[in-house]
Amino acid sequence: MNKDLQSIQPDRPNIITTEIEAISFYRKMDTEATVVEMIAGKHVLVEEFYSNGLQVLAELKRNLLLKHKDKSFQGQRDYRSAFREASHRLLLKVKENKLIVKKSPDTGWLELLYPDVSEFYVSFPEVQGMNSSWQWYEKGIEVKTLNLTLKPYYGTYFPTRFDHLKLFDKWLKKYEGSKENAIEIGVGSGVLSFQLIQNGFENIYASDTNKNAIIGLSQESKRLGFEDKITLNQGDLFENCDVNADLIVFNPPWLPAKHKLEEGIDKAMYYEEDLFPRFFEQAKEHLAPNGKIVLIFSNLAEVVDEENTHPIIEELRNNNRFRKELHLKRDVRASSRRTKRRDSRDTEKVELWVLAPKDK
């Protein structure tokens, strides 16, 4: 596994480092006319106050919703695509790694992600994303199954609901097999690997395609005192892995992709058609004798669209590689007690599957 993490550079929002032609937007200007120019392809530079940018985005949303009235899945995707394209022409200027407009948020990622440049332009939505990420990073996320607070790195998926972690914790506490080696594929913010360590696993080999996940987990492992237990690798599935594991753990994306995926969080949420076949084919080659695969999944795709198939069931039905040892389910609770669902997601369940190789 690749231990040379120093050479990995984080994925970060695109910036503009040259002077550009842009409309300077001030509070008392015609917001509606400015948005029309922005949709037509002009860049707009937010001046004076950070809130001026929020004013432009609110008008952009109003403008586009008048044109995109189709409430279907595809219609809403078209609206979001148009909003994304136009909104990224709304810019903020950064100087000495700080936003220069007044009353703007203090976003530490501007310095940590751009140590090589201190003056540039960046889109307003990217700043919003970095600011939200920075608040999570500073505050931390309490994970009760770990009794720890984690600090998720920019561009890394982290859980906001914890039913699947409780399901995994319940199973781990009853696990009686060997705990010498485990592999986690798609490690993300590291919650499952940390659960494995806390439950006695000696060596964790954790992999992710997302460079930011590996960088962040390297920092978190050191902060939490787990660095001697975990080896990190940035790569696809079992790439560069020469380990045979007692346990392979995979919490894959829960929704099939219907669009071209970008690196990072996009690939943590949606899976491409070949992901599961490639995973199962490679996983069998990395299991120790009597090893097991644990997949943490959901019926969300089937809840959203009845025509979606279940990739784990498809594997068991169509291939002769694995047999099911256990299948646990748990209802998904709302993230807040105040949340009252009024859609089909009230039938969503998280799942834990335990698979073992079929006897030859």
mmCIF file of C-alpha atoms in Angstrom:
data_model
loop_
_atom_site.group_PDB
_atom_site.id
_atom_site.type_symbol
_atom_site.label_atom_id
_atom_site.label_comp_id
_atom_site.label_asym_id
_atom_site.label_seq_id
_atom_site.Cartn_x
_atom_site.Cartn_y
_atom_site.Cartn_z
ATOM 1 C CA MET A 1 0.000 0.000 0.000
ATOM 2 C CA ASN A 2 1.148 3.534 -0.728
ATOM 3 C CA LYS A 3 2.456 5.265 2.386
ATOM 4 C CA ASP A 4 3.986 8.231 0.546
ATOM 5 C CA LEU A 5 1.248 10.753 1.228
ATOM 6 C CA GLN A 6 3.444 13.852 1.053
ATOM 7 C CA SER A 7 3.209 13.947 -2.737
ATOM 8 C CA ILE A 8 -0.614 13.998 -2.757
ATOM 9 C CA GLN A 9 -2.013 17.456 -3.472
ATOM 10 C CA PRO A 10 -5.634 18.184 -2.501
ATOM 11 C CA ASP A 11 -8.369 18.823 -5.002
ATOM 12 C CA ARG A 12 -9.481 22.427 -4.563
ATOM 13 C CA PRO A 13 -11.904 24.852 -6.255
ATOM 14 C CA ASN A 14 -10.706 26.377 -9.500
ATOM 15 C CA ILE A 15 -9.467 29.955 -9.211
ATOM 16 C CA ILE A 16 -8.575 32.771 -11.599
ATOM 17 C CA THR A 17 -5.140 34.289 -11.073
ATOM 18 C CA THR A 18 -5.153 36.774 -13.968
ATOM 19 C CA GLU A 19 -7.068 40.019 -14.296
ATOM 20 C CA ILE A 20 -10.455 39.508 -15.911
ATOM 21 C CA GLU A 21 -13.149 41.650 -17.468
ATOM 22 C CA ALA A 22 -16.084 41.689 -15.074
ATOM 23 C CA ILE A 23 -19.067 43.798 -14.068
ATOM 24 C CA SER A 24 -18.498 45.243 -10.584
ATOM 25 C CA PHE A 25 -21.682 44.808 -8.579
ATOM 26 C CA TYR A 26 -22.594 47.241 -5.792
ATOM 27 C CA ARG A 27 -25.620 47.126 -3.515
ATOM 28 C CA LYS A 28 -27.709 49.815 -5.258
ATOM 29 C CA MET A 29 -27.220 48.508 -8.781
ATOM 30 C CA ASP A 30 -29.958 46.879 -10.887
ATOM 31 C CA THR A 31 -29.768 43.261 -9.708
ATOM 32 C CA GLU A 32 -32.145 41.963 -12.353
ATOM 33 C CA ALA A 33 -30.133 43.462 -15.219
ATOM 34 C CA THR A 34 -26.886 42.198 -13.688
ATOM 35 C CA VAL A 35 -28.234 38.644 -13.552
ATOM 36 C CA VAL A 36 -29.322 38.818 -17.205
ATOM 37 C CA GLU A 37 -25.741 39.752 -18.125
ATOM 38 C CA MET A 38 -24.394 36.926 -15.955
ATOM 39 C CA ILE A 39 -26.657 34.339 -17.597
ATOM 40 C CA ALA A 40 -25.497 35.633 -20.982
ATOM 41 C CA GLY A 41 -21.899 34.807 -20.047
ATOM 42 C CA LYS A 42 -20.480 37.882 -18.310
ATOM 43 C CA HIS A 43 -18.489 37.615 -15.075
ATOM 44 C CA VAL A 44 -19.740 39.669 -12.125
ATOM 45 C CA LEU A 45 -17.436 40.760 -9.296
ATOM 46 C CA VAL A 46 -19.025 41.272 -5.882
ATOM 47 C CA GLU A 47 -17.958 44.600 -4.350
ATOM 48 C CA GLU A 48 -18.436 46.228 -0.920
ATOM 49 C CA PHE A 49 -20.285 43.584 1.092
ATOM 50 C CA TYR A 50 -20.446 39.797 1.006
ATOM 51 C CA SER A 51 -24.238 40.010 1.235
ATOM 52 C CA ASN A 52 -24.313 41.664 -2.196
ATOM 53 C CA GLY A 53 -23.381 38.298 -3.631
ATOM 54 C CA LEU A 54 -26.277 36.672 -1.823
ATOM 55 C CA GLN A 55 -28.545 39.295 -3.366
ATOM 56 C CA VAL A 56 -27.358 38.387 -6.874
ATOM 57 C CA LEU A 57 -27.792 34.646 -6.259
ATOM 58 C CA ALA A 58 -31.336 35.158 -4.975
ATOM 59 C CA GLU A 59 -32.239 37.039 -8.162
ATOM 60 C CA LEU A 60 -30.526 34.382 -10.295
ATOM 61 C CA LYS A 61 -32.628 31.702 -8.629
ATOM 62 C CA ARG A 62 -35.836 33.687 -9.227
ATOM 63 C CA ASN A 63 -34.922 34.284 -12.860
ATOM 64 C CA LEU A 64 -34.110 30.652 -13.638
ATOM 65 C CA LEU A 65 -37.132 29.222 -11.828
ATOM 66 C CA LEU A 66 -39.351 31.272 -14.131
ATOM 67 C CA LYS A 67 -37.761 29.485 -17.080
ATOM 68 C CA HIS A 68 -37.423 26.017 -15.533
ATOM 69 C CA LYS A 69 -40.940 25.133 -14.383
ATOM 70 C CA ASP A 70 -40.674 21.401 -15.053
ATOM 71 C CA LYS A 71 -40.756 19.701 -11.627
ATOM 72 C CA SER A 72 -39.697 16.301 -12.945
ATOM 73 C CA PHE A 73 -36.351 14.796 -11.960
ATOM 74 C CA GLN A 74 -34.840 15.795 -15.315
ATOM 75 C CA GLY A 75 -36.423 19.237 -15.163
ATOM 76 C CA GLN A 76 -34.935 19.935 -11.757
ATOM 77 C CA ARG A 77 -31.551 18.637 -12.918
ATOM 78 C CA ASP A 78 -31.683 21.063 -15.872
ATOM 79 C CA TYR A 79 -32.462 23.915 -13.474
ATOM 80 C CA ARG A 80 -29.567 23.026 -11.167
ATOM 81 C CA SER A 81 -27.215 22.762 -14.128
ATOM 82 C CA ALA A 82 -28.219 26.205 -15.399
ATOM 83 C CA PHE A 83 -27.896 27.685 -11.915
ATOM 84 C CA ARG A 84 -24.473 26.144 -11.407
ATOM 85 C CA GLU A 85 -23.164 27.376 -14.748
ATOM 86 C CA ALA A 86 -24.360 30.961 -14.246
ATOM 87 C CA SER A 87 -23.620 31.251 -10.511
ATOM 88 C CA HIS A 88 -19.971 30.301 -11.025
ATOM 89 C CA ARG A 89 -19.560 33.529 -13.002
ATOM 90 C CA LEU A 90 -20.193 35.435 -9.785
ATOM 91 C CA LEU A 91 -16.767 36.123 -8.319
ATOM 92 C CA LEU A 92 -15.100 37.268 -5.116
ATOM 93 C CA LYS A 93 -11.577 38.617 -4.866
ATOM 94 C CA VAL A 94 -9.106 37.089 -2.409
ATOM 95 C CA LYS A 95 -6.038 38.991 -1.209
ATOM 96 C CA GLU A 96 -3.520 37.590 1.275
ATOM 97 C CA ASN A 97 -5.823 34.538 1.453
ATOM 98 C CA LYS A 98 -8.729 36.625 2.785
ATOM 99 C CA LEU A 99 -11.924 37.769 1.106
ATOM 100 C CA ILE A 100 -11.660 41.534 0.621
ATOM 101 C CA VAL A 101 -15.390 42.357 0.756
ATOM 102 C CA LYS A 102 -16.786 43.484 4.093
ATOM 103 C CA LYS A 103 -18.665 41.211 6.484
ATOM 104 C CA SER A 104 -17.436 38.082 4.727
ATOM 105 C CA PRO A 105 -16.882 34.769 6.513
ATOM 106 C CA ASP A 106 -13.402 33.845 7.706
ATOM 107 C CA THR A 107 -12.727 30.679 5.720
ATOM 108 C CA GLY A 108 -9.508 28.950 6.716
ATOM 109 C CA TRP A 109 -9.478 26.763 3.598
ATOM 110 C CA LEU A 110 -8.441 29.810 1.542
ATOM 111 C CA GLU A 111 -5.056 29.651 3.223
ATOM 112 C CA LEU A 112 -4.721 25.895 3.700
ATOM 113 C CA LEU A 113 -5.726 24.949 0.153
ATOM 114 C CA TYR A 114 -3.832 27.778 -1.584
ATOM 115 C CA PRO A 115 -0.438 28.108 0.119
ATOM 116 C CA ASP A 116 1.142 28.769 -3.275
ATOM 117 C CA VAL A 117 -0.961 31.817 -4.187
ATOM 118 C CA SER A 118 -2.405 34.602 -2.019
ATOM 119 C CA GLU A 119 -4.289 36.787 -4.521
ATOM 120 C CA PHE A 120 -6.938 35.431 -6.889
ATOM 121 C CA TYR A 121 -10.602 35.340 -7.857
ATOM 122 C CA VAL A 122 -12.902 32.505 -6.853
ATOM 123 C CA SER A 123 -16.600 31.890 -7.524
ATOM 124 C CA PHE A 124 -19.142 32.835 -4.877
ATOM 125 C CA PRO A 125 -20.687 29.320 -4.666
ATOM 126 C CA GLU A 126 -17.232 27.802 -4.125
ATOM 127 C CA VAL A 127 -16.687 30.212 -1.231
ATOM 128 C CA GLN A 128 -20.046 29.190 0.219
ATOM 129 C CA GLY A 129 -19.001 25.548 -0.017
ATOM 130 C CA MET A 130 -15.626 26.204 1.586
ATOM 131 C CA ASN A 131 -17.230 28.241 4.349
ATOM 132 C CA SER A 132 -19.718 25.478 5.172
ATOM 133 C CA SER A 133 -16.912 22.908 5.136
ATOM 134 C CA TRP A 134 -14.743 25.092 7.358
ATOM 135 C CA GLN A 135 -17.506 25.425 9.957
ATOM 136 C CA TRP A 136 -17.879 21.632 10.096
ATOM 137 C CA TYR A 137 -14.094 21.277 10.342
ATOM 138 C CA GLU A 138 -13.801 23.824 13.145
ATOM 139 C CA LYS A 139 -16.807 22.593 15.106
ATOM 140 C CA GLY A 140 -16.225 18.900 14.430
ATOM 141 C CA ILE A 141 -18.823 16.156 14.092
ATOM 142 C CA GLU A 142 -19.729 14.148 17.160
ATOM 143 C CA VAL A 143 -19.927 10.439 16.338
ATOM 144 C CA LYS A 144 -21.459 8.734 19.346
ATOM 145 C CA THR A 145 -20.664 5.204 18.180
ATOM 146 C CA LEU A 146 -16.989 6.213 18.403
ATOM 147 C CA ASN A 147 -17.332 8.559 21.364
ATOM 148 C CA LEU A 148 -15.187 10.922 19.295
ATOM 149 C CA THR A 149 -15.482 14.224 17.468
ATOM 150 C CA LEU A 150 -14.126 14.114 13.916
ATOM 151 C CA LYS A 151 -12.862 17.011 11.805
ATOM 152 C CA PRO A 152 -13.796 16.336 8.154
ATOM 153 C CA TYR A 153 -11.354 17.673 5.573
ATOM 154 C CA TYR A 154 -12.577 19.829 2.692
ATOM 155 C CA GLY A 155 -14.190 17.833 -0.108
ATOM 156 C CA THR A 156 -14.614 14.678 1.976
ATOM 157 C CA TYR A 157 -17.885 12.867 2.577
ATOM 158 C CA PHE A 158 -18.945 12.610 6.208
ATOM 159 C CA PRO A 159 -22.086 11.147 7.774
ATOM 160 C CA THR A 160 -24.897 13.348 9.050
ATOM 161 C CA ARG A 161 -27.125 10.380 9.914
ATOM 162 C CA PHE A 162 -25.780 7.488 11.917
ATOM 163 C CA ASP A 163 -28.178 4.546 11.614
ATOM 164 C CA HIS A 164 -25.756 2.605 9.389
ATOM 165 C CA LEU A 165 -22.930 3.167 11.900
ATOM 166 C CA LYS A 166 -25.092 1.786 14.705
ATOM 167 C CA LEU A 167 -25.894 -1.262 12.583
ATOM 168 C CA PHE A 168 -22.202 -1.862 11.905
ATOM 169 C CA ASP A 169 -21.314 -1.313 15.568
ATOM 170 C CA LYS A 170 -23.925 -3.861 16.646
ATOM 171 C CA TRP A 171 -22.503 -6.451 14.241
ATOM 172 C CA LEU A 172 -18.854 -5.703 15.131
ATOM 173 C CA LYS A 173 -19.458 -6.297 18.820
ATOM 174 C CA LYS A 174 -20.623 -9.845 18.022
ATOM 175 C CA TYR A 175 -17.875 -10.610 15.497
ATOM 176 C CA GLU A 176 -15.685 -13.520 16.663
ATOM 177 C CA GLY A 177 -13.350 -14.022 13.693
ATOM 178 C CA SER A 178 -9.711 -13.059 13.232
ATOM 179 C CA LYS A 179 -8.896 -9.387 13.711
ATOM 180 C CA GLU A 180 -5.405 -9.286 12.252
ATOM 181 C CA ASN A 181 -6.110 -7.482 8.962
ATOM 182 C CA ALA A 182 -9.038 -5.516 7.583
ATOM 183 C CA ILE A 183 -9.470 -3.547 4.372
ATOM 184 C CA GLU A 184 -11.853 -0.632 4.016
ATOM 185 C CA ILE A 185 -12.694 0.486 0.502
ATOM 186 C CA GLY A 186 -13.929 4.069 0.134
ATOM 187 C CA VAL A 187 -12.740 5.168 3.559
ATOM 188 C CA GLY A 188 -14.080 8.734 3.362
ATOM 189 C CA SER A 189 -13.792 10.442 6.744
ATOM 190 C CA GLY A 190 -12.631 7.195 8.372
ATOM 191 C CA VAL A 191 -15.553 6.401 10.665
ATOM 192 C CA LEU A 192 -15.757 2.684 9.817
ATOM 193 C CA SER A 193 -11.987 2.221 10.057
ATOM 194 C CA PHE A 194 -11.997 3.874 13.464
ATOM 195 C CA GLN A 195 -14.821 1.546 14.526
ATOM 196 C CA LEU A 196 -12.710 -1.414 13.431
ATOM 197 C CA ILE A 197 -9.746 -0.171 15.456
ATOM 198 C CA GLN A 198 -11.859 0.429 18.541
ATOM 199 C CA ASN A 199 -13.181 -3.121 18.231
ATOM 200 C CA GLY A 200 -9.742 -4.696 18.281
ATOM 201 C CA PHE A 201 -8.596 -4.910 14.662
ATOM 202 C CA GLU A 202 -4.824 -4.682 14.511
ATOM 203 C CA ASN A 203 -4.113 -3.456 10.968
ATOM 204 C CA ILE A 204 -6.430 -1.439 8.737
ATOM 205 C CA TYR A 205 -5.668 -0.877 5.063
ATOM 206 C CA ALA A 206 -7.852 1.989 3.889
ATOM 207 C CA SER A 207 -8.293 3.146 0.311
ATOM 208 C CA ASP A 208 -10.141 5.955 -1.450
ATOM 209 C CA THR A 209 -10.031 7.547 -4.894
ATOM 210 C CA ASN A 210 -10.597 10.955 -3.274
ATOM 211 C CA LYS A 211 -7.232 12.577 -2.543
ATOM 212 C CA ASN A 212 -8.801 14.902 0.023
ATOM 213 C CA ALA A 213 -10.172 11.953 1.979
ATOM 214 C CA ILE A 214 -6.702 10.418 2.245
ATOM 215 C CA ILE A 215 -5.078 13.730 3.226
ATOM 216 C CA GLY A 216 -7.742 14.422 5.842
ATOM 217 C CA LEU A 217 -7.665 10.907 7.267
ATOM 218 C CA SER A 218 -3.886 11.052 7.542
ATOM 219 C CA GLN A 219 -4.258 14.152 9.715
ATOM 220 C CA GLU A 220 -7.127 12.701 11.745
ATOM 221 C CA SER A 221 -5.301 9.419 12.388
ATOM 222 C CA LYS A 222 -2.391 11.346 13.880
ATOM 223 C CA ARG A 223 -4.666 13.610 15.930
ATOM 224 C CA LEU A 224 -6.582 10.651 17.365
ATOM 225 C CA GLY A 225 -3.557 8.410 17.926
ATOM 226 C CA PHE A 226 -4.555 5.774 15.340
ATOM 227 C CA GLU A 227 -1.760 6.318 12.811
ATOM 228 C CA ASP A 228 0.108 3.120 13.777
ATOM 229 C CA LYS A 229 -3.013 1.047 13.097
ATOM 230 C CA ILE A 230 -3.984 2.379 9.684
ATOM 231 C CA THR A 231 -2.234 2.365 6.296
ATOM 232 C CA LEU A 232 -3.659 4.714 3.671
ATOM 233 C CA ASN A 233 -3.740 4.401 -0.090
ATOM 234 C CA GLN A 234 -5.100 6.802 -2.682
ATOM 235 C CA GLY A 235 -6.392 4.692 -5.543
ATOM 236 C CA ASP A 236 -9.318 2.872 -7.094
ATOM 237 C CA LEU A 237 -10.739 -0.016 -5.039
ATOM 238 C CA PHE A 238 -7.888 -2.503 -4.311
ATOM 239 C CA GLU A 239 -5.288 -0.710 -6.441
ATOM 240 C CA ASN A 240 -1.771 -1.164 -4.979
ATOM 241 C CA CYS A 241 -3.163 -3.516 -2.319
ATOM 242 C CA ASP A 242 -1.132 -6.651 -1.591
ATOM 243 C CA VAL A 243 -3.049 -7.628 1.551
ATOM 244 C CA ASN A 244 -5.356 -10.583 2.179
ATOM 245 C CA ALA A 245 -7.854 -9.512 4.800
ATOM 246 C CA ASP A 246 -9.966 -11.222 7.429
ATOM 247 C CA LEU A 247 -12.588 -8.579 6.780
ATOM 248 C CA ILE A 248 -13.287 -6.314 3.807
ATOM 249 C CA VAL A 249 -15.609 -3.433 4.617
ATOM 250 C CA PHE A 250 -17.308 -1.328 1.959
ATOM 251 C CA ASN A 251 -19.877 1.427 2.439
ATOM 252 C CA PRO A 252 -20.470 2.201 -1.250
ATOM 253 C CA PRO A 253 -22.526 5.017 -2.731
ATOM 254 C CA TRP A 254 -26.214 4.307 -2.414
ATOM 255 C CA LEU A 255 -27.573 5.787 -5.656
ATOM 256 C CA PRO A 256 -26.861 4.799 -9.284
ATOM 257 C CA ALA A 257 -25.342 7.608 -11.331
ATOM 258 C CA LYS A 258 -27.395 9.057 -14.149
ATOM 259 C CA HIS A 259 -24.795 11.710 -14.961
ATOM 260 C CA LYS A 260 -21.037 11.956 -15.455
ATOM 261 C CA LEU A 261 -19.430 11.836 -12.034
ATOM 262 C CA GLU A 262 -16.843 14.281 -10.757
ATOM 263 C CA GLU A 263 -14.090 13.262 -8.366
ATOM 264 C CA GLY A 264 -14.699 13.739 -4.661
ATOM 265 C CA ILE A 265 -18.075 13.811 -2.932
ATOM 266 C CA ASP A 266 -19.957 13.076 -6.161
ATOM 267 C CA LYS A 267 -18.409 9.593 -6.225
ATOM 268 C CA ALA A 268 -19.254 9.102 -2.556
ATOM 269 C CA MET A 269 -22.953 9.563 -3.305
ATOM 270 C CA TYR A 270 -23.453 7.942 -6.722
ATOM 271 C CA TYR A 271 -22.074 4.736 -8.214
ATOM 272 C CA GLU A 272 -21.263 3.943 -11.817
ATOM 273 C CA GLU A 273 -22.622 0.793 -13.423
ATOM 274 C CA ASP A 274 -19.358 -1.139 -13.233
ATOM 275 C CA LEU A 275 -18.489 -0.320 -9.601
ATOM 276 C CA PHE A 276 -20.055 -3.346 -7.903
ATOM 277 C CA PRO A 277 -18.950 -5.944 -10.492
ATOM 278 C CA ARG A 278 -15.379 -4.660 -10.252
ATOM 279 C CA PHE A 279 -15.519 -4.601 -6.445
ATOM 280 C CA PHE A 280 -16.772 -8.182 -6.106
ATOM 281 C CA GLU A 281 -14.301 -9.499 -8.685
ATOM 282 C CA GLN A 282 -11.344 -7.900 -6.885
ATOM 283 C CA ALA A 283 -12.586 -8.536 -3.336
ATOM 284 C CA LYS A 284 -12.498 -12.305 -3.785
ATOM 285 C CA GLU A 285 -8.771 -12.070 -4.556
ATOM 286 C CA HIS A 286 -8.081 -10.170 -1.321
ATOM 287 C CA LEU A 287 -9.935 -12.304 1.216
ATOM 288 C CA ALA A 288 -8.006 -14.476 3.634
ATOM 289 C CA PRO A 289 -9.222 -18.056 4.202
ATOM 290 C CA ASN A 290 -12.499 -17.789 6.145
ATOM 291 C CA GLY A 291 -12.575 -14.045 5.387
ATOM 292 C CA LYS A 292 -15.808 -12.103 5.084
ATOM 293 C CA ILE A 293 -17.108 -9.068 3.233
ATOM 294 C CA VAL A 294 -19.309 -6.549 5.028
ATOM 295 C CA LEU A 295 -21.264 -4.122 2.863
ATOM 296 C CA ILE A 296 -23.223 -1.265 4.337
ATOM 297 C CA PHE A 297 -25.936 -0.215 1.938
ATOM 298 C CA SER A 298 -29.486 1.101 1.646
ATOM 299 C CA ASN A 299 -32.672 0.497 -0.281
ATOM 300 C CA LEU A 300 -32.728 4.212 -1.159
ATOM 301 C CA ALA A 301 -32.272 3.659 -4.900
ATOM 302 C CA GLU A 302 -35.310 1.374 -4.997
ATOM 303 C CA VAL A 303 -37.317 3.818 -2.890
ATOM 304 C CA VAL A 304 -36.507 6.658 -5.283
ATOM 305 C CA ASP A 305 -37.161 4.575 -8.411
ATOM 306 C CA GLU A 306 -38.771 1.123 -8.351
ATOM 307 C CA GLU A 307 -36.986 0.192 -11.574
ATOM 308 C CA ASN A 308 -33.560 0.403 -9.935
ATOM 309 C CA THR A 309 -32.031 -2.967 -9.118
ATOM 310 C CA HIS A 310 -30.174 -3.880 -5.940
ATOM 311 C CA PRO A 311 -26.485 -4.478 -6.861
ATOM 312 C CA ILE A 312 -25.771 -6.855 -3.975
ATOM 313 C CA ILE A 313 -28.795 -8.993 -4.728
ATOM 314 C CA GLU A 314 -27.792 -8.959 -8.401
ATOM 315 C CA GLU A 315 -24.315 -10.235 -7.487
ATOM 316 C CA LEU A 316 -25.678 -13.073 -5.368
ATOM 317 C CA ARG A 317 -28.234 -14.009 -8.013
ATOM 318 C CA ASN A 318 -26.075 -13.849 -11.129
ATOM 319 C CA ASN A 319 -22.593 -14.895 -10.039
ATOM 320 C CA ASN A 320 -21.188 -17.871 -8.219
ATOM 321 C CA ARG A 321 -18.645 -16.056 -6.062
ATOM 322 C CA PHE A 322 -20.312 -15.374 -2.703
ATOM 323 C CA ARG A 323 -23.051 -16.581 -0.422
ATOM 324 C CA LYS A 324 -25.076 -14.525 2.011
ATOM 325 C CA GLU A 325 -24.325 -15.158 5.680
ATOM 326 C CA LEU A 326 -26.356 -12.314 7.161
ATOM 327 C CA HIS A 327 -28.605 -9.461 6.105
ATOM 328 C CA LEU A 328 -29.625 -6.874 8.720
ATOM 329 C CA LYS A 329 -31.915 -3.878 8.226
ATOM 330 C CA ARG A 330 -32.619 -0.759 10.247
ATOM 331 C CA ASP A 331 -35.100 2.073 9.723
ATOM 332 C CA VAL A 332 -33.569 5.434 8.876
ATOM 333 C CA ARG A 333 -34.502 8.077 11.372
ATOM 334 C CA ALA A 334 -34.776 11.743 10.501
ATOM 335 C CA SER A 335 -31.650 13.766 11.227
ATOM 336 C CA SER A 336 -33.679 15.904 13.642
ATOM 337 C CA ARG A 337 -36.665 15.107 15.832
ATOM 338 C CA ARG A 338 -38.312 18.164 14.308
ATOM 339 C CA THR A 339 -38.063 16.679 10.817
ATOM 340 C CA LYS A 340 -41.312 15.128 9.619
ATOM 341 C CA ARG A 341 -40.999 13.329 6.307
ATOM 342 C CA ARG A 342 -43.810 13.689 3.828
ATOM 343 C CA ASP A 343 -42.307 11.639 0.996
ATOM 344 C CA SER A 344 -41.406 8.063 0.155
ATOM 345 C CA ARG A 345 -38.124 8.229 2.083
ATOM 346 C CA ASP A 346 -39.996 7.202 5.208
ATOM 347 C CA THR A 347 -39.644 3.645 3.844
ATOM 348 C CA GLU A 348 -35.857 3.902 3.525
ATOM 349 C CA LYS A 349 -33.798 1.334 5.410
ATOM 350 C CA VAL A 350 -30.069 0.944 5.892
ATOM 351 C CA GLU A 351 -28.699 -2.551 5.373
ATOM 352 C CA LEU A 352 -25.725 -4.594 6.492
ATOM 353 C CA TRP A 353 -24.746 -7.568 4.353
ATOM 354 C CA VAL A 354 -22.194 -10.196 5.353
ATOM 355 C CA LEU A 355 -20.918 -12.303 2.464
ATOM 356 C CA ALA A 356 -18.508 -15.232 2.376
ATOM 357 C CA PRO A 357 -16.917 -16.999 -0.590
ATOM 358 C CA LYS A 358 -18.838 -19.960 -1.923
ATOM 359 C CA ASP A 359 -17.189 -23.313 -1.371
ATOM 360 C CA LYS A 360 -15.426 -24.504 -4.511
#
